Structures are given as structure tokens and as C-alpha cells.
PDB file of C-alpha atoms in Angstrom:
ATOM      1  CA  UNK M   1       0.000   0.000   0.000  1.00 42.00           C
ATOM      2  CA  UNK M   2       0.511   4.191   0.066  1.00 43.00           C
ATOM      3  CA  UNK M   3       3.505   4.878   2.465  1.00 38.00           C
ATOM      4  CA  UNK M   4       3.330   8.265   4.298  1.00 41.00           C
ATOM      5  CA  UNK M   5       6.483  10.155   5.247  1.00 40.00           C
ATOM      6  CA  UNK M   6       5.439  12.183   8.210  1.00 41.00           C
ATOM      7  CA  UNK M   7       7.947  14.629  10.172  1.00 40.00           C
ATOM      8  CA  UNK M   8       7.427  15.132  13.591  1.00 39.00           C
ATOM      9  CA  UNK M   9       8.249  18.257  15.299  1.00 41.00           C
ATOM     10  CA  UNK M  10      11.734  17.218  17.367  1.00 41.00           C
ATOM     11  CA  UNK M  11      11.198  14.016  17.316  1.00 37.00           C
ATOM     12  CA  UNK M  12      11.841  11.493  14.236  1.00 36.00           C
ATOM     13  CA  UNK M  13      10.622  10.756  10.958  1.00 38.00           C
ATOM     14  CA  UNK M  14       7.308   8.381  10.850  1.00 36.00           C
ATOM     15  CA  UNK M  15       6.625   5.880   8.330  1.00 33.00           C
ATOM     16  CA  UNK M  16       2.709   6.260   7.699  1.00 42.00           C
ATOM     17  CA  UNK M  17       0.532   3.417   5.931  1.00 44.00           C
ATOM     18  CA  UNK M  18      -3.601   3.342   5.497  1.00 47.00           C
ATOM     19  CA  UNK M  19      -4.732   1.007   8.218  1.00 48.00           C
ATOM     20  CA  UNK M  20      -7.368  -1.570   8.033  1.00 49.00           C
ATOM     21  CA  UNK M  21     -10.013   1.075   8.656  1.00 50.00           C
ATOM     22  CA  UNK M  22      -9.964   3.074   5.866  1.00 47.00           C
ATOM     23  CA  UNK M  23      -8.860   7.026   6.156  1.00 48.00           C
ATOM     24  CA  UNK M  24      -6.845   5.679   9.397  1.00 48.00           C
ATOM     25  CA  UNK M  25      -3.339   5.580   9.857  1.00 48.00           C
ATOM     26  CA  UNK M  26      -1.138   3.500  12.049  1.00 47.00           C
ATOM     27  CA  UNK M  27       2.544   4.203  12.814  1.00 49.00           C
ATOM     28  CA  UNK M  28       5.722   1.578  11.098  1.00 48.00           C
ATOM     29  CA  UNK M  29       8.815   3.294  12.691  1.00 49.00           C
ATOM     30  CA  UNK M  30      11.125   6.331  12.830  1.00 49.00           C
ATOM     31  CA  UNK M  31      14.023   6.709  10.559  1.00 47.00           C
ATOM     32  CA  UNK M  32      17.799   5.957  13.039  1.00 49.00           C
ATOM     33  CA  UNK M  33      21.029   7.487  11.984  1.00 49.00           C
ATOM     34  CA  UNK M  34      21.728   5.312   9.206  1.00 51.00           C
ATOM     35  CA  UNK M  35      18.220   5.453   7.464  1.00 48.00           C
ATOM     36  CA  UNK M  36      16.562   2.838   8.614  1.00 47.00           C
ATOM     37  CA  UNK M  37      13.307   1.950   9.712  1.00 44.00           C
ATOM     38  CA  UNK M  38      13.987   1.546  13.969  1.00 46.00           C
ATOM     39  CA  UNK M  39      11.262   0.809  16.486  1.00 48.00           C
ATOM     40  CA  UNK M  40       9.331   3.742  18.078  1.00 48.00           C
ATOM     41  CA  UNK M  41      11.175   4.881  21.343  1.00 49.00           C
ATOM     42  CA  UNK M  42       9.320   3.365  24.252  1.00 49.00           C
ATOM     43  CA  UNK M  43       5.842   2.586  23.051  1.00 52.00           C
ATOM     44  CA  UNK M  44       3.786   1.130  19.758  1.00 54.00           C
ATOM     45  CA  UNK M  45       1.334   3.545  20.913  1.00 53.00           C
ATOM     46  CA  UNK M  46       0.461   6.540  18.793  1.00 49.00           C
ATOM     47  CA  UNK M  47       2.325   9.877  20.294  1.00 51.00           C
ATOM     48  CA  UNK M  48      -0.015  12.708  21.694  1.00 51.00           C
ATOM     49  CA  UNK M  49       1.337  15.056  18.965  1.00 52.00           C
ATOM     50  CA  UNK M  50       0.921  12.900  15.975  1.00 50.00           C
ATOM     51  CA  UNK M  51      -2.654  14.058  14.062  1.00 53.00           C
ATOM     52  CA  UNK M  52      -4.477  11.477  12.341  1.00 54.00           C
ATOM     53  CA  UNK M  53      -7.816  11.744  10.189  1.00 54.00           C
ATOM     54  CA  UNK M  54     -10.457   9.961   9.393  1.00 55.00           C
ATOM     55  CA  UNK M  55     -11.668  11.961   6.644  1.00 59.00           C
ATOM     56  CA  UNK M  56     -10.408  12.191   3.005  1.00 64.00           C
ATOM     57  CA  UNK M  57      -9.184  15.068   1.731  1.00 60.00           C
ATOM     58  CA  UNK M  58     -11.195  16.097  -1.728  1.00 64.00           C
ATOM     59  CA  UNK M  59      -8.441  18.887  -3.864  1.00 62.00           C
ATOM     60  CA  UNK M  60     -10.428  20.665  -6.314  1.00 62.00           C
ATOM     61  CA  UNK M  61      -8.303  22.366  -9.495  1.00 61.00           C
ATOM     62  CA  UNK M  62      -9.563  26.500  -8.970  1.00 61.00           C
ATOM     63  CA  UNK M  63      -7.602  28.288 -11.245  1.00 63.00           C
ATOM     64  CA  UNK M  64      -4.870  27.402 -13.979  1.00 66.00           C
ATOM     65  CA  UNK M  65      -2.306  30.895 -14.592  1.00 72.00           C
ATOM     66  CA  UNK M  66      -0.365  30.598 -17.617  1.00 70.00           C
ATOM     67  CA  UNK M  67       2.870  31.672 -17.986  1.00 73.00           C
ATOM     68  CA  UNK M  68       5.956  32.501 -20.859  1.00 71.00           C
ATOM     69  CA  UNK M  69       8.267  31.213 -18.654  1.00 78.00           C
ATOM     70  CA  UNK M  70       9.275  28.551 -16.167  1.00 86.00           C
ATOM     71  CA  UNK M  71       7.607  29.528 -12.786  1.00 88.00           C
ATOM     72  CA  UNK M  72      10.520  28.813 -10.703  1.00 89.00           C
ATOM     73  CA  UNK M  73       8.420  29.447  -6.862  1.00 91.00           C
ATOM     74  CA  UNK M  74       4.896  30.514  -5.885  1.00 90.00           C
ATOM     75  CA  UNK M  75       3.847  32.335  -2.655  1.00 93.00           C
ATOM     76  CA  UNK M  76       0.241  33.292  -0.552  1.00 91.00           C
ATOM     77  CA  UNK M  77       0.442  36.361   0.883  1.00 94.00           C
ATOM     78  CA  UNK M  78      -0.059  36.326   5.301  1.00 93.00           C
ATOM     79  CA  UNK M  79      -3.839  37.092   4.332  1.00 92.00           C
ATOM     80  CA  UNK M  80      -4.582  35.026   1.755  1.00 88.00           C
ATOM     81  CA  UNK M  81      -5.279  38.022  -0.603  1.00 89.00           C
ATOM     82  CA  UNK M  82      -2.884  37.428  -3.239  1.00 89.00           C
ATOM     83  CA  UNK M  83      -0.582  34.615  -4.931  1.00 88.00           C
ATOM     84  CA  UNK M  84       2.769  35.874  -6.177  1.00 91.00           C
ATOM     85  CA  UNK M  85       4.931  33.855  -9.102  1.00 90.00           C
ATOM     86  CA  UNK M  86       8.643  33.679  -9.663  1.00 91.00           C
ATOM     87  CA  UNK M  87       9.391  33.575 -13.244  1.00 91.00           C
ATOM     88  CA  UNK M  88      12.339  34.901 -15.403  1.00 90.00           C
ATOM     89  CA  UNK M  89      13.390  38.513 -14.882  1.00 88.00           C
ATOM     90  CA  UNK M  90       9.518  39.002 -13.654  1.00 91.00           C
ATOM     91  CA  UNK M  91       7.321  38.383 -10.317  1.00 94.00           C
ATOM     92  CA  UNK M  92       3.774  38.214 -11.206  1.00 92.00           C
ATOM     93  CA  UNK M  93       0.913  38.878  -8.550  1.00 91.00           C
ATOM     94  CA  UNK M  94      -2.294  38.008  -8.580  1.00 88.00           C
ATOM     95  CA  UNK M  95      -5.504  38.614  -6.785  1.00 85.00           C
ATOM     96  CA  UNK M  96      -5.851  34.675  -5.395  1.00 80.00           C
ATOM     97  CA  UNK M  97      -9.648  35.155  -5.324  1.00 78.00           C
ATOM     98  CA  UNK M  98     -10.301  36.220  -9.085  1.00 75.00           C
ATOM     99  CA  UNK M  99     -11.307  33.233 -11.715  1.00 57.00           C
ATOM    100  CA  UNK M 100     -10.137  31.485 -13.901  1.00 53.00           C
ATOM    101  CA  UNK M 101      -9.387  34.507 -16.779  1.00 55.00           C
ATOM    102  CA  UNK M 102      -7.483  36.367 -13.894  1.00 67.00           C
ATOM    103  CA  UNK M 103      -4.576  38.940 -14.707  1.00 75.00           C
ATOM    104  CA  UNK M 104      -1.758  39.605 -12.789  1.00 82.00           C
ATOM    105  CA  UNK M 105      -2.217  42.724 -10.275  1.00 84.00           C
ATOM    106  CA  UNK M 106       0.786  43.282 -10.278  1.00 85.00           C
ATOM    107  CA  UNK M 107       4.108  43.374 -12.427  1.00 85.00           C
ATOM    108  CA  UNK M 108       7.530  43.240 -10.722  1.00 91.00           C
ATOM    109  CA  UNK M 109      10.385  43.041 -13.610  1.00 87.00           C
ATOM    110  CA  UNK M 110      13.823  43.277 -12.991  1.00 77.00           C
ATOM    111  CA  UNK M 111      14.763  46.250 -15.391  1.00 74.00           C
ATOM    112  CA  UNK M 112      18.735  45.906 -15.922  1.00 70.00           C
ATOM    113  CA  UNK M 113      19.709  46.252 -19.388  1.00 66.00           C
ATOM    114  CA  UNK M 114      20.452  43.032 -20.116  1.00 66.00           C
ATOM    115  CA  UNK M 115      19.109  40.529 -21.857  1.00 71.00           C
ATOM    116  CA  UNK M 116      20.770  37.155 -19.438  1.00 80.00           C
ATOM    117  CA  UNK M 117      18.489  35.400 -17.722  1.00 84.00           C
ATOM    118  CA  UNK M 118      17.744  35.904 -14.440  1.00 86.00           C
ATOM    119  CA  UNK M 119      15.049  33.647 -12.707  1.00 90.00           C
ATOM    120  CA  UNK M 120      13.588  34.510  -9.402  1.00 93.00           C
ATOM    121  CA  UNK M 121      13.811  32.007  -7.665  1.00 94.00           C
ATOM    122  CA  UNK M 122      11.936  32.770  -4.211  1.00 96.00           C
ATOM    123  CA  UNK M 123       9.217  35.390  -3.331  1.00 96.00           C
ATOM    124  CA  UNK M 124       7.089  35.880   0.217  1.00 96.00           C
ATOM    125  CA  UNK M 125       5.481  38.886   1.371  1.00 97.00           C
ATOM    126  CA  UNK M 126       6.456  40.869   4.297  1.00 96.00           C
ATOM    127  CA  UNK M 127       4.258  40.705   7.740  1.00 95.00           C
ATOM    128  CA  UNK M 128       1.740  43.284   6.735  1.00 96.00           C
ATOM    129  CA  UNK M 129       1.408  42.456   3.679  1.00 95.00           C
ATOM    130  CA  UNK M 130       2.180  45.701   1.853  1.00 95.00           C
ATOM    131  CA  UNK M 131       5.954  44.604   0.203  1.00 95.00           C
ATOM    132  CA  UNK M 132       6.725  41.959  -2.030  1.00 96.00           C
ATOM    133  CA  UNK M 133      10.229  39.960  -2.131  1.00 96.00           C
ATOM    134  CA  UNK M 134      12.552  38.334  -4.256  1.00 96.00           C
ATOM    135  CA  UNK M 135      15.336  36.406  -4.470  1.00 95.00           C
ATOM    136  CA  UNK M 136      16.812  35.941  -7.837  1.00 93.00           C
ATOM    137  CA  UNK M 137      19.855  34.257  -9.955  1.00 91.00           C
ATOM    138  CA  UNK M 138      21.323  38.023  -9.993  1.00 91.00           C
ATOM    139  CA  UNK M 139      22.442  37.258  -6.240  1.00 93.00           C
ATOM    140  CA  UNK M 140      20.213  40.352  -4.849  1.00 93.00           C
ATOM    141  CA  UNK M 141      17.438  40.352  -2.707  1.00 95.00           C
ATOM    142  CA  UNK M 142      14.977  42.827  -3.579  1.00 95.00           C
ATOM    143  CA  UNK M 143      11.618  44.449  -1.862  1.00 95.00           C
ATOM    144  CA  UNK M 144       9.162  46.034  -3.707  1.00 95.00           C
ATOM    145  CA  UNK M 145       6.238  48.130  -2.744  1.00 95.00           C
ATOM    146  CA  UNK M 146       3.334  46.385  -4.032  1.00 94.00           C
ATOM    147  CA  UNK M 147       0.868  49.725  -4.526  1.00 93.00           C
ATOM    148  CA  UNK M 148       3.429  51.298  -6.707  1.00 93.00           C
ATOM    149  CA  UNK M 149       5.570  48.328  -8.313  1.00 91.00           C
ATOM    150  CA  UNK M 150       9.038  49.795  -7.416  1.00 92.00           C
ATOM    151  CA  UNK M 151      11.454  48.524  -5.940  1.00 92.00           C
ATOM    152  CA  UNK M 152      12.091  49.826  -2.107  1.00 92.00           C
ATOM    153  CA  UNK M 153      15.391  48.125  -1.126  1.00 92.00           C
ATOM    154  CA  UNK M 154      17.904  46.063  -2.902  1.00 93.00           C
ATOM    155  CA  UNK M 155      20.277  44.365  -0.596  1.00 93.00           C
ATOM    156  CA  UNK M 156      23.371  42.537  -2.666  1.00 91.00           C
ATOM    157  CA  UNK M 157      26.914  43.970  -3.046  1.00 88.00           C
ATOM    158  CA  UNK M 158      30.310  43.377  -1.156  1.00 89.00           C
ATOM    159  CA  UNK M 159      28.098  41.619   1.988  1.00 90.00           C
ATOM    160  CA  UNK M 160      25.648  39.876  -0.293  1.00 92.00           C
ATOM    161  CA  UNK M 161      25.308  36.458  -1.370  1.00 96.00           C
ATOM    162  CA  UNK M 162      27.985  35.325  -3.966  1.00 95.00           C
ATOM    163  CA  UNK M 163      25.153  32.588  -5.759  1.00 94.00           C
ATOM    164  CA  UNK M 164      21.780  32.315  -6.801  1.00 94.00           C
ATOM    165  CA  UNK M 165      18.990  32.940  -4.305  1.00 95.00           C
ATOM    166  CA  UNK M 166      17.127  30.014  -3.235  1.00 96.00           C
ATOM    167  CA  UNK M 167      14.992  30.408   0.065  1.00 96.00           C
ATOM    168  CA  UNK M 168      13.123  33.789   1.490  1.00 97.00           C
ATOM    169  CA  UNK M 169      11.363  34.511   4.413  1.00 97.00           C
ATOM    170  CA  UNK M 170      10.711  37.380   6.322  1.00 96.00           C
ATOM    171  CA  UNK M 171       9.906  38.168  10.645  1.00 96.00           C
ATOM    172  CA  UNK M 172       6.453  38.073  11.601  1.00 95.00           C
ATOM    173  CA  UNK M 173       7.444  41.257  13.701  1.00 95.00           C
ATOM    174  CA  UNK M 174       8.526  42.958  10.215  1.00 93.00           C
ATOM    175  CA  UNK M 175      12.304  43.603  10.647  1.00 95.00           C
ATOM    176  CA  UNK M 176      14.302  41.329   9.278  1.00 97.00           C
ATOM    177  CA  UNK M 177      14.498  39.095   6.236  1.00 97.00           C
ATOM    178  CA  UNK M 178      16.446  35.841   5.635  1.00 97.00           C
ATOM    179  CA  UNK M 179      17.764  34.151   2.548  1.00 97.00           C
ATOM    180  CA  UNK M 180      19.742  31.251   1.792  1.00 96.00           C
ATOM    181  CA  UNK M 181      21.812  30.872  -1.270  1.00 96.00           C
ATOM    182  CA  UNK M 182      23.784  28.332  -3.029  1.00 94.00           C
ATOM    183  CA  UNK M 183      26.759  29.782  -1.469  1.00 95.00           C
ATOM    184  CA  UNK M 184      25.961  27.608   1.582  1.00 94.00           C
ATOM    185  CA  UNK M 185      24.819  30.815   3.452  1.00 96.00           C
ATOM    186  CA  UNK M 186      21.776  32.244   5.245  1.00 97.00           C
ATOM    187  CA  UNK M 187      22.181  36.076   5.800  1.00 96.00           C
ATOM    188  CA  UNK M 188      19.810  38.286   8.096  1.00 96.00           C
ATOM    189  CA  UNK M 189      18.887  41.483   6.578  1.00 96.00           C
ATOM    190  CA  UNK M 190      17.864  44.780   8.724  1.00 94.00           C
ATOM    191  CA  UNK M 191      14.544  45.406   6.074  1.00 92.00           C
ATOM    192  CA  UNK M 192      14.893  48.872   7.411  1.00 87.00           C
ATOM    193  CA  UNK M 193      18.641  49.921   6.830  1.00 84.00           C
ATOM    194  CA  UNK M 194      19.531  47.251   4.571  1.00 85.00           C
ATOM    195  CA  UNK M 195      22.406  45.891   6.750  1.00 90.00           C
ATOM    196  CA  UNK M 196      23.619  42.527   6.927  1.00 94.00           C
ATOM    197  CA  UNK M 197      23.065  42.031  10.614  1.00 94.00           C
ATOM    198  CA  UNK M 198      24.629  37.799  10.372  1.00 94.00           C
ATOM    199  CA  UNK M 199      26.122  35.528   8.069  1.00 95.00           C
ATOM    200  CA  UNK M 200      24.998  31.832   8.947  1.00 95.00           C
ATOM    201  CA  UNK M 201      26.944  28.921   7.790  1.00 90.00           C
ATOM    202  CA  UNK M 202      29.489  29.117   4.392  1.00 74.00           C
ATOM    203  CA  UNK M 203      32.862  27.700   3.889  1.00 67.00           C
ATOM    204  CA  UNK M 204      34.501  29.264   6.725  1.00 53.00           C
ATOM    205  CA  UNK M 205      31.465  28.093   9.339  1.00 50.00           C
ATOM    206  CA  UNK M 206      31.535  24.582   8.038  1.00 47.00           C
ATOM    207  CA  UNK M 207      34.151  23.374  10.281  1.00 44.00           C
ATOM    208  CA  UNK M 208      33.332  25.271  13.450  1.00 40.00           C
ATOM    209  CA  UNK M 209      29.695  24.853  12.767  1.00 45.00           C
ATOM    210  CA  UNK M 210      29.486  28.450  13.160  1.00 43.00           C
ATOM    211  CA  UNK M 211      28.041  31.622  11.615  1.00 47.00           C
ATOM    212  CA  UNK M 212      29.282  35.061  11.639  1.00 50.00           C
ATOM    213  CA  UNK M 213      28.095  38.343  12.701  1.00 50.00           C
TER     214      UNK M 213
END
């Protein structure tokens, strides 16, 4: 049967199958150090902070968007207002309740003039919703005002990342901004100032297992 994969929070990975009762499911094992499946630690008995269902979960297709160009990373907004897309040179937003003819809101190109490719690929919104970001194959990470679709801060340059942007996400309490690159680094941006507050991991990290300020 359909094996499940489920992570729990601190704790191991669980090996998930459909149990005799349908919609049920019963745990197999955690994953030990070397991969394989070991014996739950102390007890066969389901954990208090597993969730299980008994209902099926019906996924209905509500809108198809169309694009010129691979669509590298997608992105809800805190308030469910709008999906953003991460395509070549170009962030598309779009109003996540229109139908299926819907048009992008909003328009977020990267304007250098060059004609090199230059996929974006991550975008998330900042806490209140107002700012757009992206990470992109230029090595900059860039926030844009989403009422007026400019661009507010770019952060980048001697302190930036030295690869392509992968990963983005930004404080609930609005100040900072992380991104992780193929460098092997996460850096901490001040969204305000633009700083480069700390430099997690790299090279020179790797054998201390330590970041730098």
C-alpha cells in the first residue's frame, strides 16, 4: 500500500501506511542514523502530537495561470489576498480570489539592461502584507512596494550572497528578512537599513559549525 512520510516536530521521521479502517493511519517506525526503519522509542502507541484523520481530503483544481516562462516558486500572501509567481526577470501577482481569466495585479520586472536570464527564484510577502520579495539568480534580494511596483530596497553587493537565491522569508514582527543561497549561506537582513546584521553557515562556518556576525 501508500507509504506516508510524516515529520514530527523534534522528534523522528514516521513511516505512515492506510490502516485496516480506511482514512486511518497507524505508525511503522522512525528513521535511526543510518536510514533505517527503527522501532518507536518506548511505546507502539500513537504519540499525543501525531494528528491522524479519518476523513479524506477532496483537492479541487480552482484556477490554472499561464505563464511565458518557467515559474521557478509561488507564494500566498499572510492574508490570503494574493498569490505571487517567480518567473524569469519578472514576479507576477495576482488577486488569489479572481477566476479562472485572472490577470496579474501586479508586475515586478527586474529592469537591468540586459538581456541574461535571471530567474527569481523565491518570493514571500512581508508581515503586513504591503511589500513583495525576491530572491533571484542576480544574487540580490529585492523588496518592492506592491501599490506602486518599485522597488524599495535592494540588498546585494560586497556583503551579499555570492550565488543564486534560493529560500526567502521574512519576521512576523517585520524587521528582518532571511535568505539562503547556493553559497551555503543564510544572511539576516535589517529590512529597514539594509544591513547585513549575520552571516549563517558558508565555507569558513563549516568546520566550526558556526556563523558570523
Amino acid at each position: 500500500g501508500v507509504r506516508l512520510a510524516h515529520r514530527i516536530w523534534g522528534g523522528p521521521v514516521a513511516l505512515l501506511q492506510p490502516a485496516p479502517h480506511e482514512g486511518d493511519l497507524v505508525p511503522l517506525g522512525g528513521l535511526d542514523a543510518a536510514g533505517g526503519v527503527d522501532k518507536m522509542p518506548g511505546t507502539q502507541e500513537p504519540q499525543k502530537d501525531w494528528s491522524y484523520t479519518s476523513e479524506s481530503m477532496k483537492v479541487n483544481l480552482m484556477h490554472s495561470l499561464q505563464h511565458s516562462s518557467i515559474v521557478c516558486c509561488v507564494k500566498f500572501s499572510g492574508d490570503g489576498r494574493y498569490v505571487a509567481a517567480g518567473c524569469n526577470r519578472v514576479a507576477y501577482l495576482y488577486d488569489a480570489a479572481a477566476g479562472v481569466a485572472a490577470q496579474p495585479v501586479g508586475q515586478f520586472t527586474d529592469q537591468r539592461p540586459t538581456e541574461q536570464d535571471s530567474y527569481i527564484r523565491s518570493v514571500c510577502f512581508t508581515a503586513d502584507n504591503q511589500s513583495l520579495i525576491t530572491g533571484a539568480e542576480d544574487k540580490t534580494v529585492k523588496v518592492w512596494d506592491i501599490a506602486s511596483g518599485r522597488i524599495k530596497h535592494t540588498y546585494g553587493g560586497e556583503t551579499g550572497h555570492k550565488l543564486d537565491i534560493y529560500s526567502l522569508d521574512a519576521s512576523s514582527d517585520g524587521r528582518l528578512i532571511a535568505s539562503g543561497s547556493g553559497d551555503k549561506t543564510v544572511k539576516l537582513w535589517n529590512i529597514a537599513g539594509g544591513d547585513c546584521l549575520h552571516t549563517l553557515g558558508g565555507e569558513a562556518a563549516a568546520g566550526s559549525g558556526q556563523g558570523t556576525g
